[in-house]
Short mmCIF file of C-alpha atoms and ligand atoms in Angstrom, two decimals:
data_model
loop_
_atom_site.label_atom_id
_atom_site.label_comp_id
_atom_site.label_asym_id
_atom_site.label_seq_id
_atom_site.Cartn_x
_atom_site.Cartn_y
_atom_site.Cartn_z
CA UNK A 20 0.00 0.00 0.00
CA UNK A 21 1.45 3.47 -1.19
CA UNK A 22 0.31 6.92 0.90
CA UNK A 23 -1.36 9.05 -1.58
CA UNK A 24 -2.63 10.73 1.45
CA UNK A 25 -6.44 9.95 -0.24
CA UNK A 26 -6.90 6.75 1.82
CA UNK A 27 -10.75 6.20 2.44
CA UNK A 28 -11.69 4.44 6.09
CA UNK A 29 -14.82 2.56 6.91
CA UNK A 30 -15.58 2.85 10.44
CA UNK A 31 -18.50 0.60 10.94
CA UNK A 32 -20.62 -0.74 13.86
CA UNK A 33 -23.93 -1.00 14.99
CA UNK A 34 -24.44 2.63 17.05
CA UNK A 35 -27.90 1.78 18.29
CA UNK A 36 -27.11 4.68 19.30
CA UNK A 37 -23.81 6.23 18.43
CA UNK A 38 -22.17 7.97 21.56
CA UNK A 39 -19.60 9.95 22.72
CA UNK A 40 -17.00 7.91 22.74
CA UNK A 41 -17.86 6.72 18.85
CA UNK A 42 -18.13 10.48 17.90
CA UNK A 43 -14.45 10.60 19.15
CA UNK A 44 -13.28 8.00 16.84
CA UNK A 45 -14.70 9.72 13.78
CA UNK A 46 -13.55 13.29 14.78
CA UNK A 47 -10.07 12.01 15.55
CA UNK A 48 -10.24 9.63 12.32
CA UNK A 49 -11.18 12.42 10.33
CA UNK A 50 -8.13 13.93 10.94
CA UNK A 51 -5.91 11.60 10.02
CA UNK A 52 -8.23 10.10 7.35
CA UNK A 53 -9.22 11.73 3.81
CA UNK A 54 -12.53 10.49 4.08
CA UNK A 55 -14.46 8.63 7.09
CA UNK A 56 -17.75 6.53 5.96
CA UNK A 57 -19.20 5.53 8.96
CA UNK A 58 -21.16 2.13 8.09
CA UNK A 59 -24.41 1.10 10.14
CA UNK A 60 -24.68 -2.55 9.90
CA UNK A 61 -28.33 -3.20 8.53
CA UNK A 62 -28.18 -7.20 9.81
CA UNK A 63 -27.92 -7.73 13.38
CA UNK A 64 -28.37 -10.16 15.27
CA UNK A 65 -29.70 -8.56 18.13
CA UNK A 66 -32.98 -6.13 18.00
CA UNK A 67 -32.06 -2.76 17.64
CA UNK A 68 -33.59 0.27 19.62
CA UNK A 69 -33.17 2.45 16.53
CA UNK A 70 -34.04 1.40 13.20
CA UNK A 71 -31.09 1.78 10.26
CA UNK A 72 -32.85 5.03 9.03
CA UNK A 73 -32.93 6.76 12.47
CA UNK A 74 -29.26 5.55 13.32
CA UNK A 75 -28.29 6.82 9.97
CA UNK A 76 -30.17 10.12 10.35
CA UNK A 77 -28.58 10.87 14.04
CA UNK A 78 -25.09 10.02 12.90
CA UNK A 79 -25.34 12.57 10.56
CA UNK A 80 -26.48 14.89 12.61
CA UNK A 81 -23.91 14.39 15.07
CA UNK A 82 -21.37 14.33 12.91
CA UNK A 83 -22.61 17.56 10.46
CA UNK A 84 -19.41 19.43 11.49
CA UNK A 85 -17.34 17.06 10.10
CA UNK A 86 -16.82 17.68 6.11
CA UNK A 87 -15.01 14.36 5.35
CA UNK A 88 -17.48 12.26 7.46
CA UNK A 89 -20.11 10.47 5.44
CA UNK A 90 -23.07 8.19 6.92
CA UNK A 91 -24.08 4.55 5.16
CA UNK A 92 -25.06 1.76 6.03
CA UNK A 93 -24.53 -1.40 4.75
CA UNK A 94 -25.28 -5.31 4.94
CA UNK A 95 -23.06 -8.30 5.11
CA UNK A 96 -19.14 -8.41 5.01
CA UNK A 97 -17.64 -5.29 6.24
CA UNK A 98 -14.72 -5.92 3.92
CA UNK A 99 -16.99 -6.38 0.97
CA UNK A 100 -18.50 -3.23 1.62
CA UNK A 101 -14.90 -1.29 2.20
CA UNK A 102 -13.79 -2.69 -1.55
CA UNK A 103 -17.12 -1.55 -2.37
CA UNK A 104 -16.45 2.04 -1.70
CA UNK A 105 -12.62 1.65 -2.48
CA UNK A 106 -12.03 2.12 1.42
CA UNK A 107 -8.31 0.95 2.07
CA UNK A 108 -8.56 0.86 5.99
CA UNK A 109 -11.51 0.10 8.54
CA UNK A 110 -10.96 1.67 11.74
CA UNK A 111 -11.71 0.50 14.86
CA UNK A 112 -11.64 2.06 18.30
CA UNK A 113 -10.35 0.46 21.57
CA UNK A 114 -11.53 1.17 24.69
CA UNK A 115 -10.42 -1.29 27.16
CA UNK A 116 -8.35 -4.94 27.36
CA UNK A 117 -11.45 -7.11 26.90
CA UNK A 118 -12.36 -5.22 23.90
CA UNK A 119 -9.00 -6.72 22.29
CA UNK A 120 -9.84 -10.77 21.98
CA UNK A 121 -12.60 -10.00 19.40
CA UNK A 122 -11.40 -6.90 17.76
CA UNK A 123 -7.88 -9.30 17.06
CA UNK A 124 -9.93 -11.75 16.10
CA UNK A 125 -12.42 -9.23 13.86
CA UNK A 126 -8.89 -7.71 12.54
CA UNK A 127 -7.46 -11.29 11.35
CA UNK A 128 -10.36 -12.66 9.89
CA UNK A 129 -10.96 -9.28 7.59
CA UNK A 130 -7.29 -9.26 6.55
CA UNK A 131 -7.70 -13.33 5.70
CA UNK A 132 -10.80 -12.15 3.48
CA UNK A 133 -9.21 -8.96 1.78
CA UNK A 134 -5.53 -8.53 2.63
CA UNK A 135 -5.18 -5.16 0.75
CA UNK A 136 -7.31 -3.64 3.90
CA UNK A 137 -5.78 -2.77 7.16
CA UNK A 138 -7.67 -2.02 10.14
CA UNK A 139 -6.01 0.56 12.28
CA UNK A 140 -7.15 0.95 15.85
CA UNK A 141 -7.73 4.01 18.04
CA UNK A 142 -7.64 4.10 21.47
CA UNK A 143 -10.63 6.00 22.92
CA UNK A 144 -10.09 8.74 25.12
CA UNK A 145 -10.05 7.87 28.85
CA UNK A 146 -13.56 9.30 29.75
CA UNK A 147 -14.91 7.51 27.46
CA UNK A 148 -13.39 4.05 28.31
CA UNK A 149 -16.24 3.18 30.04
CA UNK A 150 -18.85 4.53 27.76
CA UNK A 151 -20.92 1.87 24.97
CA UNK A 152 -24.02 2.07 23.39
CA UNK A 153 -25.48 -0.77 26.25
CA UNK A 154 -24.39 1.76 28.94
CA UNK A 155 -26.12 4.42 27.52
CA UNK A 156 -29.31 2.06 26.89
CA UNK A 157 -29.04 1.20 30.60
CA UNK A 158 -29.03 4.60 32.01
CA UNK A 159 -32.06 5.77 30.18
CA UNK A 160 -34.06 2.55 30.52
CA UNK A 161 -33.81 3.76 34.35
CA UNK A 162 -34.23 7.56 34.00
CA UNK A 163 -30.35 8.32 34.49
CA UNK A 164 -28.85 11.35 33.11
CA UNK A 165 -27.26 10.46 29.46
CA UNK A 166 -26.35 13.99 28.56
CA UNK A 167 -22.73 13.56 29.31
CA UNK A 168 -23.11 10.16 27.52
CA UNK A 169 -24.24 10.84 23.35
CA UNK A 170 -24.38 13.93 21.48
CA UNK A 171 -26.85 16.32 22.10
CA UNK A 172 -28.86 16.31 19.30
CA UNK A 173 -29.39 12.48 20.27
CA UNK A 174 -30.60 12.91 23.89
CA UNK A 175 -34.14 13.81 23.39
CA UNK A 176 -34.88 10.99 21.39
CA UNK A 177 -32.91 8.43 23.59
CA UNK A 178 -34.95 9.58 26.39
CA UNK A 179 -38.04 9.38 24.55
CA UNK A 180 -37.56 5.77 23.75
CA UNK A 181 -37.77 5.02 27.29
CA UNK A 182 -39.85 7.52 28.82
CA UNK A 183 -42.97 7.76 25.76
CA UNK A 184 -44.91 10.00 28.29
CA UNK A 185 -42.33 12.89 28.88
CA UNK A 186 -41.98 15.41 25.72
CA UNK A 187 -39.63 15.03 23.34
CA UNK A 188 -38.22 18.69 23.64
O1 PNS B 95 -20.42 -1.79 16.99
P1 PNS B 95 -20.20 -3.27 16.91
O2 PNS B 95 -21.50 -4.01 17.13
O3 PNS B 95 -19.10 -3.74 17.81
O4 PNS B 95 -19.74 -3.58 15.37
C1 PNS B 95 -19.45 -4.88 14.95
C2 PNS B 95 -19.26 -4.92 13.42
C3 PNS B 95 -20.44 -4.33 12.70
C4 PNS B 95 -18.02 -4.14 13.07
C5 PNS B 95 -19.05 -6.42 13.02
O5 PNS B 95 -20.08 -7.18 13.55
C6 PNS B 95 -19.00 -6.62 11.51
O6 PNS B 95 -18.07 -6.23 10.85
N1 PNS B 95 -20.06 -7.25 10.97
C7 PNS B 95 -20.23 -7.49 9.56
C8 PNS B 95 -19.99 -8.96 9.23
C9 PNS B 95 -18.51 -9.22 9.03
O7 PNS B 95 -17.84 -8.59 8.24
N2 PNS B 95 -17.97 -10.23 9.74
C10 PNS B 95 -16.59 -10.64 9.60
C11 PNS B 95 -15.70 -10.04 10.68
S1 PNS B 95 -15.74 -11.10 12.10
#
């Protein structure tokens, strides 16, 4: 792989919903990246809170600042998807030690299936170590504050999910 300093990084995931700590990953990736897609995987396994469209839509909002961020989402491989949009890196963040068995083992099997693509790893920042998307769904199912948590255009509608009765404003 050559620098041309135009390298294209996928930074998938499910954010259901994206949080602080993800909306660290993209700013800093952004930075060091000519373009960031951030990919919203449209086949978990799991039921979602959010449905692709909303995830897609609040991602977006969050991350309007950001000129070289752009919002998909996307089904099957990720690596399929990254050759797809000619993305030569998928980046990952890592928050703690237990996050690193099946981010290696997410890293490996990618590079088995499409050796061209690295994935390059960022280590969150430390207040956000703590911080994932189940947190955040935690807190709220409970009435906790998120505000600290996901990006403000987000907390409304987080809170909404869990609390129908209370306004949305
Ligand atoms: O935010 P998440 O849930 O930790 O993201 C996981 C994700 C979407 C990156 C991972 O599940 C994924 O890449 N899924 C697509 C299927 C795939 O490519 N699998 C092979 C790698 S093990």
């Amino acid at each position: 792989m050559h620098g041309d300093g135009l390298t294209i990084a996928v930074y998938p995931g499910s954010f259901d919903p994206i949080t602080l700590g993800h909306l660290d990953i993209i700013e800093r990736g952004s930075r060091l990246f000519s373009q960031v897609i951030v990919a919203v995987l449209a086949n978990p396994s799991k039921t979602p809170l959010f449905s692709v469209a909303q995830r897609v839509r609040q991602i977006e909002q969050a991350t309007a600042h950001l000129p070289n961020v752009e919002v998909d989402s996307f089904d099957g491989l990720t690596v399929a998807y990254a050759r797809q949009r000619q993305a030569r890196v998928i980046l990952r963040g890592l928050r703690v030690l237990s996050d690193f068995e099946y981010e290696l083992q997410m890293a490996h099997t990618n590079r088995s299936l499409a050796p061209e693509i690295e994935t390059v790893f960022l280590t969150t920042t430390t207040e956000y170590s703590f911080l994932s998307s189940s947190v955040v769904k935690e807190i709220a199912r409970f009435g906790g504050s998120i505000d600290h948590l996901v990006p403000p255009s987000l907390v409304a509608e987080i809170k909404q999910c869990f609390q129908p009765h209370l306004s949305a404003t």
